[in-house]
Short mmCIF file of C-alpha atoms in Angstrom, two decimals:
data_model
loop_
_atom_site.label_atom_id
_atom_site.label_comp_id
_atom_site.label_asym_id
_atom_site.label_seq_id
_atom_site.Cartn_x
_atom_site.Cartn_y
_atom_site.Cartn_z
CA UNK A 1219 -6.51 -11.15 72.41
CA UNK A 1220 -8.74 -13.00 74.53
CA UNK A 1221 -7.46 -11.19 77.58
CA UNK A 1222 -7.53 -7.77 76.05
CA UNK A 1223 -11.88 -8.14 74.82
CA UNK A 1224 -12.55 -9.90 78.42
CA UNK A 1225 -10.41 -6.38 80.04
CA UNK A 1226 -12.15 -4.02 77.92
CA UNK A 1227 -15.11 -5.77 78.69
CA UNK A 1228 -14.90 -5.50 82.59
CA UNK A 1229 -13.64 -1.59 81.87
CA UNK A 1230 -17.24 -1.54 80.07
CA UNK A 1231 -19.14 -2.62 82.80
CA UNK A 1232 -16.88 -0.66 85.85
CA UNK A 1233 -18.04 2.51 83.60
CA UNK A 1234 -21.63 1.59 83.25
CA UNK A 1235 -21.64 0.80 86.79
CA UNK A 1236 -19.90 4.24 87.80
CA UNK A 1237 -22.25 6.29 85.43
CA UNK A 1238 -25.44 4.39 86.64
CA UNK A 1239 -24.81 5.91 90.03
CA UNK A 1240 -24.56 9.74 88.54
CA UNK A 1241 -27.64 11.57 88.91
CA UNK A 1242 -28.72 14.24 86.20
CA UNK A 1243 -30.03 17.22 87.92
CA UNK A 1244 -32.81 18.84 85.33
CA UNK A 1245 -34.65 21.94 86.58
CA UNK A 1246 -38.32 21.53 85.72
CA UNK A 1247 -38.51 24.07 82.99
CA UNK A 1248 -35.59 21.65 81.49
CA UNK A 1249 -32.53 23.07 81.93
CA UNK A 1250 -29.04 21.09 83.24
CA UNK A 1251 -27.33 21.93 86.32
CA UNK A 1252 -23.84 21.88 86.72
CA UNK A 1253 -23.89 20.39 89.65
CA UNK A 1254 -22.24 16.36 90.22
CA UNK A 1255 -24.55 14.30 92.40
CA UNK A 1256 -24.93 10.25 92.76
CA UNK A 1257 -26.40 7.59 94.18
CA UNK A 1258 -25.10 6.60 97.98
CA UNK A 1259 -26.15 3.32 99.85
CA UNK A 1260 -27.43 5.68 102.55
CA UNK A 1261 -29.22 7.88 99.83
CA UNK A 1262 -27.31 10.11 97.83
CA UNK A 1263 -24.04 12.66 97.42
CA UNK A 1264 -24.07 16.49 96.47
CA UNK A 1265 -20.37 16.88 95.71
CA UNK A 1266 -18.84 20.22 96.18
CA UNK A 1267 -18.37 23.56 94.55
CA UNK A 1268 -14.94 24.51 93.53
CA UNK A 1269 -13.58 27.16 91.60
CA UNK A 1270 -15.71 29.14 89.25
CA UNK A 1271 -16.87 26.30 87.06
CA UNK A 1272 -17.06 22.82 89.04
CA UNK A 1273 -20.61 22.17 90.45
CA UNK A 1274 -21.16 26.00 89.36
CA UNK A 1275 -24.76 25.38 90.13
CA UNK A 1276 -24.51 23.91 93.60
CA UNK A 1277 -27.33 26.05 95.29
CA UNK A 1278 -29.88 25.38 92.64
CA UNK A 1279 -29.15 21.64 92.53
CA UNK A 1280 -29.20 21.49 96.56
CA UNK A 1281 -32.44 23.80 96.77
CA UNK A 1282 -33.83 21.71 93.87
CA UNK A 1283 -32.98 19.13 95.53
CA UNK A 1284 -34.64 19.74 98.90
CA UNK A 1285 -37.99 20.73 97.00
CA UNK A 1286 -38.50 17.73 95.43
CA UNK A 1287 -37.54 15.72 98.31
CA UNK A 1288 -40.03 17.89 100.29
CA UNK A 1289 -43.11 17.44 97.16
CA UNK A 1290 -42.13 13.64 97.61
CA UNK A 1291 -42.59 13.35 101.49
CA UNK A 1292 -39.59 11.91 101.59
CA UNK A 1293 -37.98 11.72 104.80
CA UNK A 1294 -34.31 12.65 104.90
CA UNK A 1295 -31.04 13.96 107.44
CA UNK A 1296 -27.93 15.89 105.78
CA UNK A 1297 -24.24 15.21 106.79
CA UNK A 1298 -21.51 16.81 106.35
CA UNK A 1299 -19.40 14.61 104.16
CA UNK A 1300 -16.29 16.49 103.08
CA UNK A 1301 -13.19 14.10 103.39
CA UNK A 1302 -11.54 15.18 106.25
CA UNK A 1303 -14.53 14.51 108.40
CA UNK A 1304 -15.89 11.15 106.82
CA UNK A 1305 -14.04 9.00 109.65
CA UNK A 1306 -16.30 10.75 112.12
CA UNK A 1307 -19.08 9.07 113.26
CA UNK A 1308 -22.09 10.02 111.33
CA UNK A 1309 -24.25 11.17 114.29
CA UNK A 1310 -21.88 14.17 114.99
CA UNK A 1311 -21.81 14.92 111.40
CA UNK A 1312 -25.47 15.62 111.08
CA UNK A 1313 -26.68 19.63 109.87
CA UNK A 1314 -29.09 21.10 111.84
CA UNK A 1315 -31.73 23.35 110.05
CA UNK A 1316 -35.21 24.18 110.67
CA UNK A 1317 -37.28 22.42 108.48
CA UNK A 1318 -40.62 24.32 108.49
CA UNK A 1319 -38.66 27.19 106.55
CA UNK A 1320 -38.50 27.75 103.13
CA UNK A 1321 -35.92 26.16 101.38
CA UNK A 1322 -33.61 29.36 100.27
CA UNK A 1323 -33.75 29.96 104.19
CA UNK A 1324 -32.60 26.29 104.82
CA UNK A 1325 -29.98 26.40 102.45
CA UNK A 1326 -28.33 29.45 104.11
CA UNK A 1327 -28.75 27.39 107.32
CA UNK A 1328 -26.81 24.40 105.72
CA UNK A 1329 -24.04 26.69 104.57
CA UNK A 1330 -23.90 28.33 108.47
CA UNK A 1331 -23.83 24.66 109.57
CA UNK A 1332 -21.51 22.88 107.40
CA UNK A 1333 -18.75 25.83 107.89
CA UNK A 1334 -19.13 25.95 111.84
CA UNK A 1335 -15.64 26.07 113.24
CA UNK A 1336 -14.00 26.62 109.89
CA UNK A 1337 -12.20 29.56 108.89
CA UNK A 1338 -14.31 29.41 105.12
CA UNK A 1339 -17.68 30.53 106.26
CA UNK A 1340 -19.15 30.39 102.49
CA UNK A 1341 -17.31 27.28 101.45
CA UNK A 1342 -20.31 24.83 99.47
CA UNK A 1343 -19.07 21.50 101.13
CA UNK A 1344 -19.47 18.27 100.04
CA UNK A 1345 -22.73 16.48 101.48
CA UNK A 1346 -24.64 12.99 102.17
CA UNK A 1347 -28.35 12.95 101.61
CA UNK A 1348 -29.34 10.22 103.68
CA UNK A 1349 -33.52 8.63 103.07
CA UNK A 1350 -33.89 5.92 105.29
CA UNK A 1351 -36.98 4.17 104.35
CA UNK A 1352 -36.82 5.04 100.26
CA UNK A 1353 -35.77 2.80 97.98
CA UNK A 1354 -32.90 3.96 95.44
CA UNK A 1355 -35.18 3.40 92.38
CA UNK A 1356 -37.65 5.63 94.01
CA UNK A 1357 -35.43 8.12 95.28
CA UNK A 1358 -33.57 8.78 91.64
CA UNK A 1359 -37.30 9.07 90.08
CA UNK A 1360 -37.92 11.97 92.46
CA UNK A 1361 -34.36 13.35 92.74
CA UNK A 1362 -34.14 13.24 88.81
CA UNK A 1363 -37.80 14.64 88.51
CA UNK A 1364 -38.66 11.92 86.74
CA UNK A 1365 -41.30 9.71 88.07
CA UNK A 1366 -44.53 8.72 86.06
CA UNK A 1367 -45.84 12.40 84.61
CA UNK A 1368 -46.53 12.97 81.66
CA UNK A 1369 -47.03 17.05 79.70
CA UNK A 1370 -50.68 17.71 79.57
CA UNK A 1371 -51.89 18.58 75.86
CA UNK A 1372 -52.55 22.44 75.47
CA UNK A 1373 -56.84 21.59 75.36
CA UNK A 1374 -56.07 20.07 79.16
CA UNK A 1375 -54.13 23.13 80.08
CA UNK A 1376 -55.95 25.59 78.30
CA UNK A 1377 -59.81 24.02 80.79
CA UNK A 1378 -57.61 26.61 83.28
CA UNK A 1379 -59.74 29.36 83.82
CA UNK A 1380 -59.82 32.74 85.37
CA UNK A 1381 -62.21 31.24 88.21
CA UNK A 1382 -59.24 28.74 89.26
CA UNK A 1383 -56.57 31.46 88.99
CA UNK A 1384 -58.02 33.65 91.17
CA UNK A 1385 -59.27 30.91 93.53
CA UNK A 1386 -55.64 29.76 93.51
CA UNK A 1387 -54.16 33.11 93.86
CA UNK A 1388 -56.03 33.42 97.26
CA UNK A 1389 -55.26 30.18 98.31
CA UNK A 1390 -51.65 31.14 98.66
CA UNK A 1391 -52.49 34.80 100.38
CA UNK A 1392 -54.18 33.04 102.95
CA UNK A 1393 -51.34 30.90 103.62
CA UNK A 1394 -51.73 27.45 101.12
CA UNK A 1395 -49.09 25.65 99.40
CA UNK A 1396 -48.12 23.44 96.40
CA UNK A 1397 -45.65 21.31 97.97
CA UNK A 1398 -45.63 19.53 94.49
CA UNK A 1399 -43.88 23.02 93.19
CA UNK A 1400 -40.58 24.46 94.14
CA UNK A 1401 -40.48 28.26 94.82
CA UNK A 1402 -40.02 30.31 91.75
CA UNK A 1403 -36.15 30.87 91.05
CA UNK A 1404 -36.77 33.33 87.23
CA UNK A 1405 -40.14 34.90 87.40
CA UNK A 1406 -42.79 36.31 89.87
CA UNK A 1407 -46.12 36.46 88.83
CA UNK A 1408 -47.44 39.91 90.69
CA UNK A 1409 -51.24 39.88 92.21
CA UNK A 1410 -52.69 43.67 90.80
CA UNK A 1411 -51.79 44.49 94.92
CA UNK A 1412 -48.31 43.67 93.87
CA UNK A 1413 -47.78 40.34 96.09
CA UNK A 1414 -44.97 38.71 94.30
CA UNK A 1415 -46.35 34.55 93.66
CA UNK A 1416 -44.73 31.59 92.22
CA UNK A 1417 -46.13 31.57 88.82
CA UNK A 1418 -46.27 27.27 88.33
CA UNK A 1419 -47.66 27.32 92.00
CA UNK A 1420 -50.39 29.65 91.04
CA UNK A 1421 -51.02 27.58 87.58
CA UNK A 1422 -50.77 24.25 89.44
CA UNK A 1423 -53.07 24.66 92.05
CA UNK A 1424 -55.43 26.65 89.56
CA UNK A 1425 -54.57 23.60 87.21
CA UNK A 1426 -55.83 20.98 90.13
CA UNK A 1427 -58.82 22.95 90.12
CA UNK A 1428 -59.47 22.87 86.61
CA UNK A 1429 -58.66 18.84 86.00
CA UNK A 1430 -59.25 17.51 89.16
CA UNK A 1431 -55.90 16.04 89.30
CA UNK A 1432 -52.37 16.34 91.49
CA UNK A 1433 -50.01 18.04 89.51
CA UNK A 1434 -46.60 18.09 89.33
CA UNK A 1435 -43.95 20.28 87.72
CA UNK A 1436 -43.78 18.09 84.80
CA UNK A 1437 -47.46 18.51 83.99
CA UNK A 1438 -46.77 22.01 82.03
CA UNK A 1439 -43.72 24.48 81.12
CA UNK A 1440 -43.46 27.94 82.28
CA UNK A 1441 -41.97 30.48 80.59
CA UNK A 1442 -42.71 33.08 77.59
CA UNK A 1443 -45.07 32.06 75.14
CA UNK A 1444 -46.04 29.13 77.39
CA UNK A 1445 -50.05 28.13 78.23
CA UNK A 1446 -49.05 28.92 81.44
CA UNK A 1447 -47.66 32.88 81.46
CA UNK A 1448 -50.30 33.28 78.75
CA UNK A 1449 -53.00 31.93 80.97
CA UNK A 1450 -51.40 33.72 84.04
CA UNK A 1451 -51.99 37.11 82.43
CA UNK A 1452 -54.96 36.69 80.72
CA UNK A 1453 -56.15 36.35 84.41
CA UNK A 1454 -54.71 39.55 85.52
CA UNK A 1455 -51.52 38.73 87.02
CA UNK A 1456 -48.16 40.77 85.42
CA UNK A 1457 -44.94 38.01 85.38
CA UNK A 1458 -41.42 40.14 85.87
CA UNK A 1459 -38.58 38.25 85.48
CA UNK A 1460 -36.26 37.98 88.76
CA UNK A 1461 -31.95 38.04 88.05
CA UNK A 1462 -31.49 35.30 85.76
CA UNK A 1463 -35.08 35.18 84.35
CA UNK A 1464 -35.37 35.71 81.08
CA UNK A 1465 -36.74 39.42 79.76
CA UNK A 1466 -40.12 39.66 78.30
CA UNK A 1467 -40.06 39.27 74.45
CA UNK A 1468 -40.76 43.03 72.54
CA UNK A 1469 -44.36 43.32 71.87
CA UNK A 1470 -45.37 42.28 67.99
CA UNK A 1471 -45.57 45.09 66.27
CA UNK A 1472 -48.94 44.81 64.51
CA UNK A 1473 -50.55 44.77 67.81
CA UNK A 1474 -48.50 47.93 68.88
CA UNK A 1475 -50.23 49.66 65.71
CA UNK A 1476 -53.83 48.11 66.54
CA UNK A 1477 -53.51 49.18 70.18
CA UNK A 1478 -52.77 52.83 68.85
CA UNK A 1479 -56.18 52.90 66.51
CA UNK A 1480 -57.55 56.14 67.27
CA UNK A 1481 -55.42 57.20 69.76
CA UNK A 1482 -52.79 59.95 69.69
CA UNK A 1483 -50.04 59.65 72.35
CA UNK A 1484 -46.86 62.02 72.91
CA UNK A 1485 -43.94 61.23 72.55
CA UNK A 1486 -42.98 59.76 75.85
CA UNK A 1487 -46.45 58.02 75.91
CA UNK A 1488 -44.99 56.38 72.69
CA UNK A 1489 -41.75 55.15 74.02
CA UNK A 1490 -44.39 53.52 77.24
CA UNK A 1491 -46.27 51.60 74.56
CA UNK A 1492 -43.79 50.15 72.51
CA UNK A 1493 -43.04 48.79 75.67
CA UNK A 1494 -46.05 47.21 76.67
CA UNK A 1495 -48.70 48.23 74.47
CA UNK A 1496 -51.90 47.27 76.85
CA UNK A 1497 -50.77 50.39 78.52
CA UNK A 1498 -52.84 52.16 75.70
CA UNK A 1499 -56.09 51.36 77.74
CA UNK A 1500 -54.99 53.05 80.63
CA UNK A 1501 -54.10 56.05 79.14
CA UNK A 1502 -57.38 56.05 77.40
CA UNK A 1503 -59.32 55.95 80.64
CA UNK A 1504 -57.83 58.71 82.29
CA UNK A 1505 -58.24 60.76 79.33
CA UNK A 1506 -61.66 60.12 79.55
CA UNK A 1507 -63.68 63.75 79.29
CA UNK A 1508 -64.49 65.31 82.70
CA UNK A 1509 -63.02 62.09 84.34
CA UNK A 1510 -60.33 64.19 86.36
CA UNK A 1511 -62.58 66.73 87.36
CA UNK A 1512 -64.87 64.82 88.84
CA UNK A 1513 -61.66 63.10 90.74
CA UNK A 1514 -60.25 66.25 91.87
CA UNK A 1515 -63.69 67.63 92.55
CA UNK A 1516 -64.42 63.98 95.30
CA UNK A 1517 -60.60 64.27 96.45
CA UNK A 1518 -61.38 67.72 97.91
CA UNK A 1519 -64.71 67.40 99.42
CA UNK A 1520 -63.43 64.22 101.09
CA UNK A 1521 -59.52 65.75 102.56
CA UNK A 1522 -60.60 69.46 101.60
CA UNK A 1523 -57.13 70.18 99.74
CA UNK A 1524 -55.02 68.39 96.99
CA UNK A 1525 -52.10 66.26 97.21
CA UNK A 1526 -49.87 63.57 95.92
CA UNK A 1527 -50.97 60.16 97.64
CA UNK A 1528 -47.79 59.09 96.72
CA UNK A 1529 -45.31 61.41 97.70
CA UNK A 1530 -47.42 63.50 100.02
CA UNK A 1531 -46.49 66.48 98.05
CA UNK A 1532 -48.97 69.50 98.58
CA UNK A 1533 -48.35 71.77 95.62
CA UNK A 1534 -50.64 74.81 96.83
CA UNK A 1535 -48.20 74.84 99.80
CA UNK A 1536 -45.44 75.13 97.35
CA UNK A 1537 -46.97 77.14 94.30
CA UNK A 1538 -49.92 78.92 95.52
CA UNK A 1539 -53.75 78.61 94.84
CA UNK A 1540 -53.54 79.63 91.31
CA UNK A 1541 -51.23 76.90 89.62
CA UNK A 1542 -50.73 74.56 92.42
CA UNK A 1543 -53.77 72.61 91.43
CA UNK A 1544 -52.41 72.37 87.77
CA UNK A 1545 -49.84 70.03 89.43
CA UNK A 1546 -52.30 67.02 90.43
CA UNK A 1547 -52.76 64.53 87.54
CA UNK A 1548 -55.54 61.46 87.92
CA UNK A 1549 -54.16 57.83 87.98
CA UNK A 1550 -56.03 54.90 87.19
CA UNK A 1551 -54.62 52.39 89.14
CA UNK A 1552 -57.50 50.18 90.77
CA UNK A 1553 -57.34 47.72 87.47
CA UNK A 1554 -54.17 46.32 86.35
CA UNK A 1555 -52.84 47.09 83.10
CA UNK A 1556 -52.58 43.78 81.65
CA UNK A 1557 -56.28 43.15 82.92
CA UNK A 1558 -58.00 46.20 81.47
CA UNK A 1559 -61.21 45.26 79.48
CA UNK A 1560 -63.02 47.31 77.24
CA UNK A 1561 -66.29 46.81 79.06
CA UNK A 1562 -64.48 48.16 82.21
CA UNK A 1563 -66.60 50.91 84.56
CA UNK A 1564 -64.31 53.25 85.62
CA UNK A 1565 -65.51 54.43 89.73
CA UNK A 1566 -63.64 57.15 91.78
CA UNK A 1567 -62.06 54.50 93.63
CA UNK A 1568 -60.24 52.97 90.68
CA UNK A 1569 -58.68 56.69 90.07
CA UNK A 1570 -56.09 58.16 92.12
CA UNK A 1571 -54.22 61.86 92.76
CA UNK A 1572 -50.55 62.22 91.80
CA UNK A 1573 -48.06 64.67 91.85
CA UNK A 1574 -46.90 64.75 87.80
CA UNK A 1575 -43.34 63.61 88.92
CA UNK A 1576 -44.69 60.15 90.55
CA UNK A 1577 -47.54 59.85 87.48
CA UNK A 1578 -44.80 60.33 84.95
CA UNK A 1579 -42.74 57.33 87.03
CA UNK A 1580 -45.46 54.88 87.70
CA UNK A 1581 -46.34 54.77 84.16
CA UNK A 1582 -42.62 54.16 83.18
CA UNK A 1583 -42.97 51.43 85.46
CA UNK A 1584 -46.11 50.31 84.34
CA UNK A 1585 -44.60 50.06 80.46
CA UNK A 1586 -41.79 48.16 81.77
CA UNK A 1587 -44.04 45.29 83.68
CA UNK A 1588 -43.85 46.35 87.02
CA UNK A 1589 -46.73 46.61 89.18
CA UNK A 1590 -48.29 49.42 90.70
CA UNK A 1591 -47.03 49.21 94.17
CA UNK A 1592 -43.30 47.73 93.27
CA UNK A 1593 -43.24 50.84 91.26
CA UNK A 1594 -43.53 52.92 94.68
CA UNK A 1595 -41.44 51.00 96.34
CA UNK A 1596 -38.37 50.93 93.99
CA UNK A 1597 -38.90 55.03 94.13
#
């Protein structure tokens, strides 16, 4: 009896031992990877992908991975550690990547690396992390995302203004960086030019400015019906969810019916707003009496005919003086959708000429959350 407890005993401790090395890889909106990682002497192992299910989420956990190391300034080399190569010497199992490049770009470098020679050019291979310098406690804090942060109450979050969103909006055009915040993996949050941003690298920096603070992923959750989208949007910026993002929730539909308060759409204009129902305003504007006249009427003094700015379409060339101008509909695209105030001057240069096939299109697009210019693009 004695020798059984004092066995199952040491069994306890081999197990708590073993599991004490494992490392659980949490993405920061909270989510589990299935990915196996632990603890190494030399820093720490990212076991391989195999099959359709084991370590399934290998690219996320290594790109996760790499970010945080990155937002940690922790200093770190990546070998090749598969088992037919770990009685190599360790030197001429090191990956070469450039580091200056973003991480999706250095994973695709790893994978080129790690298969050189091999007749598996996409194999996900087994790899060793090494830190010199960190010690393990502080390495599975920032590997595991955990460190000392702490979720900001919604009256923090909520100091975020406009003023820091669009100061941290141009931050990043010009070339800044969170290096706190990984790049955005579900959701783009789309400048009214159509510049596709990291939505908690916009709110974090903007969030800095607001508090005064570093932040950190862990600070505040992204997603629907988070501080942050709502923030993000309230701001002017449109979020679109990327493969594997989540869609945007349907629209209440009280605020469908306020939105439509003296306003008479057709039929497809109806199908647009249940969609996304701020597209009412838009429509509103260029409905606006003698609005489109006085377009049409600066369009042609300025190019002396009509056209599509789109699609370059010239429908006089095509239909004749008579009806061709009946063709060119007025666009208000200057202001995004989703930022549209009542207050809002309208000026010829918010308004632009469109063909009716590329109006009817962008304003599809428009109800589905895209912006302006990915609209033209994906035509």
């Amino acid at each position: 009896m004695a020798h059984s407890a004092a066995r199952q005993i040491l069994l306890l401790l081999f197990n708590l031992a073993f599991m004490s090395d494992q490392l659980i890889l949490v993405t920061d909106d909270g989510a589990q990877l299935n990915a196996k990682a632990e603890m190494h002497e030399r820093g720490f192992v990212l076991h391989s992908r195999s099959g359709t299910d084991r370590n399934r989420d290998y690219r996320a956990a290594l790109e996760l991975l790499l970010s945080r190391l990155d937002g940690a300034r922790i200093t770190y080399r990546i070998y090749l550690d598969s088992k037919p190569v770990q009685g190599i010497d360790l030197a001429q199992r090191e990956l070469s990547f450039d580091r200056m490049s973003p991480v999706p770009t250095r994973f695709d470098e790893l994978v080129r690396a790690m298969n050189k020679g091999s007749s598996s050019h996409g194999a996900w291979r087994r790899l060793l992390i090494e830190t010199p310098g960190t010690g393990p406690a502080r390495l599975r804090e920032v590997v595991e995302g955990k460190g000392n942060v702490v979720r900001l109450p919604a009256s923090e979050l909520r100091k975020v203004k406009p003023s820091h969103i669009h100061k941290a909006v141009r931050k990043l055009l010009d070339g800044g960086d969170t290096p706190n915040f990984a790049p955005s993996r579900e959701y783009d949050a789309l400048t009214d030019t159509g510049i596709p941003l990291a939505p908690k690298k916009v709110f974090g920096l903007a969030l800095e400015e607001a508090l005064g603070i570093e932040t950190y992923p862990g600070h505040f959750s992204a997603g629907w019906g988070q501080i942050c989208f709502e923030l993000l949007q309230e701001a002017g910026l449109w979020i679109v969810p990327k493969n594997g993002g989540a869609p945007r929730p349907k629209p209440d539909p009280k605020l469908i019916e306020s939105e439509l308060a003296n306003f008479a759409p057709t039929e497809e204009e109806l199908s647009w707003i249940e969609g996304n129902p701020k597209i009412v305003s838009h429509l509103k504007r260029e409905r606006a009496p003698g609005l489109a006249k006085e377009k049409r009427d600066a369009f042609i003094a300025e190019h002396k005919r009509l056209f599509c700015e789109d699609c370059k379409l010239d429908p006089v060339e095509q239909y004749g003086p008579e009806a061709g101008s009946a063709c060119i509909e007025v666009h208000h695209h200057r202001t995004h959708v989703a930022n549209m105030k009542p207050s809002h001057k309208t000026s010829m240069d918010d308004l632009k000429c469109l063909c009716a096939n590329c109006h009817r299109v962008l304003h599809r697009k428009l109800a589905l959350g895209l912006s302006e210019s990915r609209a033209i693009q994906s035509n």
